[in-house]
């Protein structure tokens, strides 16, 4: 069936370096994508979103890139900090499914000093 | 704080117990959701409520019974659960259900079924 998946379950990055977390989706009808961050003991927290009519969107230290040709989504975190250590999920909304988010399995980002 | 609170934060129950999870959102949202988060599995949507009306049941077993008395409160009643139901149960809310709305999550209830 259609699914959202993540390439790497764990990513280790040195403090100060840039992080790139990838996500693949299979449903070309998806029109909205969201990245969530989940810290230990907390629920997922919205980071940034992007609509399918965009290729790139920037936030504070984060950038999301969308490549519809290969159905690929990435989250770039600049100057990674220890506080960025968490599990990151991408989620998609399929056109016509209202607010039903479909989540990937998540990537754990570990920031080393 | 996201504006979505959940109680209790931790719950241990036997398979014959009856318990309830509570969620409250202080954001004025109209839609509320229950999710199940198990280890090494994606977040699974369980139920969706819009203006207190259930709009989606994602083939959830009847031992999970949701209740939404108003747009700010959501309950999940648990009865005769199985050990495989042990998971983190997350509540979320969003301004609207139609279109693209960001969902705000609570901290979750960590449920252990013995």
mmCIF file of N, CA and C in Angstrom, chain A residues 4 31-34 36 38 41-46 49 51 87 89 93 96-106, chain B residues 2 9 33 35 37 40-45 56 58 88 90 94 96-108:
data_model
loop_
_atom_site.group_PDB
_atom_site.id
_atom_site.type_symbol
_atom_site.label_atom_id
_atom_site.label_comp_id
_atom_site.label_asym_id
_atom_site.label_seq_id
_atom_site.Cartn_x
_atom_site.Cartn_y
_atom_site.Cartn_z
ATOM 1 N N UNK A 4 4.752 6.163 3.783
ATOM 2 C CA UNK A 4 5.804 7.161 3.938
ATOM 3 C C UNK A 4 6.935 6.489 4.674
ATOM 4 N N UNK A 31 -0.350 16.149 -1.194
ATOM 5 C CA UNK A 31 -0.209 17.558 -1.537
ATOM 6 C C UNK A 31 0.286 18.424 -0.387
ATOM 7 N N UNK A 32 0.593 17.793 0.714
ATOM 8 C CA UNK A 32 1.060 18.575 1.867
ATOM 9 C C UNK A 32 1.945 17.685 2.714
ATOM 10 N N UNK A 33 3.073 18.224 3.161
ATOM 11 C CA UNK A 33 4.040 17.454 3.930
ATOM 12 C C UNK A 33 4.465 18.241 5.158
ATOM 13 N N UNK A 34 4.681 17.514 6.231
ATOM 14 C CA UNK A 34 5.054 18.149 7.495
ATOM 15 C C UNK A 34 6.216 17.388 8.107
ATOM 16 N N UNK A 36 7.923 16.687 11.786
ATOM 17 C CA UNK A 36 7.719 16.775 13.229
ATOM 18 C C UNK A 36 8.991 16.341 13.942
ATOM 19 N N UNK A 38 10.197 14.849 17.714
ATOM 20 C CA UNK A 38 9.703 14.275 18.961
ATOM 21 C C UNK A 38 10.867 14.024 19.904
ATOM 22 N N UNK A 41 9.917 11.614 25.828
ATOM 23 C CA UNK A 41 8.895 11.940 26.803
ATOM 24 C C UNK A 41 7.892 12.992 26.354
ATOM 25 N N UNK A 42 7.978 13.375 25.098
ATOM 26 C CA UNK A 42 7.062 14.398 24.602
ATOM 27 C C UNK A 42 6.352 13.911 23.335
ATOM 28 N N UNK A 43 5.288 14.605 22.996
ATOM 29 C CA UNK A 43 4.605 14.298 21.751
ATOM 30 C C UNK A 43 5.300 14.971 20.577
ATOM 31 N N UNK A 44 4.969 14.594 19.361
ATOM 32 C CA UNK A 44 5.571 15.232 18.181
ATOM 33 C C UNK A 44 5.276 16.730 18.154
ATOM 34 N N UNK A 45 6.261 17.479 17.728
ATOM 35 C CA UNK A 45 6.136 18.938 17.664
ATOM 36 C C UNK A 45 6.372 19.391 16.229
ATOM 37 N N UNK A 46 5.471 20.196 15.718
ATOM 38 C CA UNK A 46 5.573 20.714 14.354
ATOM 39 C C UNK A 46 6.871 21.501 14.164
ATOM 40 N N UNK A 49 6.466 22.906 7.367
ATOM 41 C CA UNK A 49 5.623 22.216 6.404
ATOM 42 C C UNK A 49 5.900 22.744 4.999
ATOM 43 N N UNK A 51 3.938 22.702 0.906
ATOM 44 C CA UNK A 51 2.886 22.253 -0.003
ATOM 45 C C UNK A 51 3.520 21.697 -1.275
ATOM 46 N N UNK A 87 13.786 12.381 17.654
ATOM 47 C CA UNK A 87 13.323 11.599 16.508
ATOM 48 C C UNK A 87 12.541 12.522 15.598
ATOM 49 N N UNK A 89 10.058 12.920 12.293
ATOM 50 C CA UNK A 89 9.096 12.226 11.441
ATOM 51 C C UNK A 89 8.685 13.121 10.283
ATOM 52 N N UNK A 93 -0.091 14.269 3.779
ATOM 53 C CA UNK A 93 -1.541 14.240 3.677
ATOM 54 C C UNK A 93 -1.874 13.951 2.221
ATOM 55 N N UNK A 96 -7.637 14.503 -0.534
ATOM 56 C CA UNK A 96 -8.936 13.862 -0.347
ATOM 57 C C UNK A 96 -9.080 13.136 0.966
ATOM 58 N N UNK A 97 -8.059 13.102 1.792
ATOM 59 C CA UNK A 97 -8.165 12.394 3.071
ATOM 60 C C UNK A 97 -8.230 13.362 4.243
ATOM 61 N N UNK A 98 -8.622 14.583 3.969
ATOM 62 C CA UNK A 98 -8.801 15.590 5.013
ATOM 63 C C UNK A 98 -7.529 15.748 5.823
ATOM 64 N N UNK A 99 -7.607 15.621 7.101
ATOM 65 C CA UNK A 99 -6.435 15.822 7.943
ATOM 66 C C UNK A 99 -5.784 14.507 8.352
ATOM 67 N N UNK A 100 -5.981 13.465 7.598
ATOM 68 C CA UNK A 100 -5.374 12.195 7.953
ATOM 69 C C UNK A 100 -3.914 12.216 7.564
ATOM 70 N N UNK A 101 -3.073 12.406 8.585
ATOM 71 C CA UNK A 101 -1.641 12.390 8.352
ATOM 72 C C UNK A 101 -1.134 10.959 8.324
ATOM 73 N N UNK A 102 -0.265 10.647 7.394
ATOM 74 C CA UNK A 102 0.413 9.361 7.363
ATOM 75 C C UNK A 102 1.865 9.608 7.701
ATOM 76 N N UNK A 103 2.326 8.962 8.760
ATOM 77 C CA UNK A 103 3.664 9.202 9.276
ATOM 78 C C UNK A 103 4.641 8.140 8.830
ATOM 79 N N UNK A 104 5.910 8.544 8.706
ATOM 80 C CA UNK A 104 6.979 7.592 8.512
ATOM 81 C C UNK A 104 7.399 7.017 9.856
ATOM 82 N N UNK A 105 8.350 6.100 9.832
ATOM 83 C CA UNK A 105 8.776 5.439 11.067
ATOM 84 C C UNK A 105 9.677 6.313 11.915
ATOM 85 N N UNK A 106 10.283 7.344 11.360
ATOM 86 C CA UNK A 106 11.107 8.252 12.130
ATOM 87 C C UNK A 106 12.594 8.004 11.994
ATOM 88 N N UNK B 2 2.290 22.725 24.219
ATOM 89 C CA UNK B 2 1.608 22.837 22.936
ATOM 90 C C UNK B 2 0.164 23.270 23.079
ATOM 91 N N UNK B 9 -0.098 10.616 32.647
ATOM 92 C CA UNK B 9 1.074 10.506 31.780
ATOM 93 C C UNK B 9 1.558 9.059 31.694
ATOM 94 N N UNK B 33 -7.887 14.144 17.770
ATOM 95 C CA UNK B 33 -7.446 12.865 17.241
ATOM 96 C C UNK B 33 -6.832 12.005 18.351
ATOM 97 N N UNK B 35 -3.961 8.898 18.539
ATOM 98 C CA UNK B 35 -2.960 8.125 17.825
ATOM 99 C C UNK B 35 -2.359 7.089 18.777
ATOM 100 N N UNK B 37 1.275 5.061 19.316
ATOM 101 C CA UNK B 37 2.681 5.022 18.917
ATOM 102 C C UNK B 37 3.353 3.842 19.591
ATOM 103 N N UNK B 40 9.141 1.208 17.154
ATOM 104 C CA UNK B 40 9.569 0.818 15.812
ATOM 105 C C UNK B 40 8.437 0.745 14.796
ATOM 106 N N UNK B 41 7.320 1.394 15.090
ATOM 107 C CA UNK B 41 6.217 1.455 14.129
ATOM 108 C C UNK B 41 5.806 2.906 13.930
ATOM 109 N N UNK B 42 5.306 3.218 12.774
ATOM 110 C CA UNK B 42 4.832 4.600 12.553
ATOM 111 C C UNK B 42 3.650 4.927 13.445
ATOM 112 N N UNK B 43 3.447 6.194 13.652
ATOM 113 C CA UNK B 43 2.258 6.660 14.354
ATOM 114 C C UNK B 43 1.015 6.151 13.630
ATOM 115 N N UNK B 44 0.080 5.578 14.403
ATOM 116 C CA UNK B 44 -1.136 5.036 13.814
ATOM 117 C C UNK B 44 -2.332 5.873 14.252
ATOM 118 N N UNK B 45 -3.032 6.405 13.283
ATOM 119 C CA UNK B 45 -4.247 7.154 13.590
ATOM 120 C C UNK B 45 -5.334 6.183 14.034
ATOM 121 N N UNK B 56 -13.924 9.413 11.859
ATOM 122 C CA UNK B 56 -13.081 8.327 11.380
ATOM 123 C C UNK B 56 -12.743 7.368 12.505
ATOM 124 N N UNK B 58 -10.302 4.094 12.552
ATOM 125 C CA UNK B 58 -9.350 3.408 11.687
ATOM 126 C C UNK B 58 -9.258 1.922 12.025
ATOM 127 N N UNK B 88 2.442 4.201 23.534
ATOM 128 C CA UNK B 88 2.228 5.607 23.874
ATOM 129 C C UNK B 88 1.004 6.072 23.103
ATOM 130 N N UNK B 90 -1.232 9.093 21.968
ATOM 131 C CA UNK B 90 -1.104 10.525 21.752
ATOM 132 C C UNK B 90 -2.427 11.126 21.315
ATOM 133 N N UNK B 94 -6.447 20.028 15.879
ATOM 134 C CA UNK B 94 -6.147 20.949 14.788
ATOM 135 C C UNK B 94 -7.327 21.892 14.608
ATOM 136 N N UNK B 96 -8.943 22.799 11.960
ATOM 137 C CA UNK B 96 -9.987 22.259 11.100
ATOM 138 C C UNK B 96 -9.583 20.891 10.608
ATOM 139 N N UNK B 97 -10.555 20.162 10.147
ATOM 140 C CA UNK B 97 -10.274 18.831 9.658
ATOM 141 C C UNK B 97 -10.131 18.815 8.150
ATOM 142 N N UNK B 98 -10.760 19.746 7.497
ATOM 143 C CA UNK B 98 -10.682 19.788 6.043
ATOM 144 C C UNK B 98 -9.487 20.612 5.632
ATOM 145 N N UNK B 99 -8.948 20.290 4.523
ATOM 146 C CA UNK B 99 -7.794 21.027 4.059
ATOM 147 C C UNK B 99 -6.536 20.621 4.799
ATOM 148 N N UNK B 100 -5.601 21.484 4.866
ATOM 149 C CA UNK B 100 -4.322 21.133 5.478
ATOM 150 C C UNK B 100 -4.160 21.904 6.780
ATOM 151 N N UNK B 101 -4.268 21.219 7.871
ATOM 152 C CA UNK B 101 -4.160 21.864 9.163
ATOM 153 C C UNK B 101 -3.095 21.203 10.009
ATOM 154 N N UNK B 102 -2.279 21.995 10.632
ATOM 155 C CA UNK B 102 -1.247 21.471 11.503
ATOM 156 C C UNK B 102 -1.869 20.893 12.760
ATOM 157 N N UNK B 103 -1.438 19.718 13.115
ATOM 158 C CA UNK B 103 -1.921 19.080 14.323
ATOM 159 C C UNK B 103 -0.953 19.334 15.468
ATOM 160 N N UNK B 104 -1.511 19.676 16.605
ATOM 161 C CA UNK B 104 -0.731 19.909 17.812
ATOM 162 C C UNK B 104 -0.916 18.703 18.737
ATOM 163 N N UNK B 105 0.196 18.130 19.161
ATOM 164 C CA UNK B 105 0.147 16.908 19.943
ATOM 165 C C UNK B 105 0.328 17.177 21.432
ATOM 166 N N UNK B 106 -0.326 16.349 22.221
ATOM 167 C CA UNK B 106 -0.081 16.322 23.646
ATOM 168 C C UNK B 106 1.142 15.474 23.947
ATOM 169 N N UNK B 107 1.533 15.380 25.213
ATOM 170 C CA UNK B 107 2.735 14.624 25.584
ATOM 171 C C UNK B 107 2.542 13.116 25.565
ATOM 172 N N UNK B 108 1.286 12.688 25.524
ATOM 173 C CA UNK B 108 1.024 11.257 25.459
ATOM 174 C C UNK B 108 0.813 10.616 26.820
#
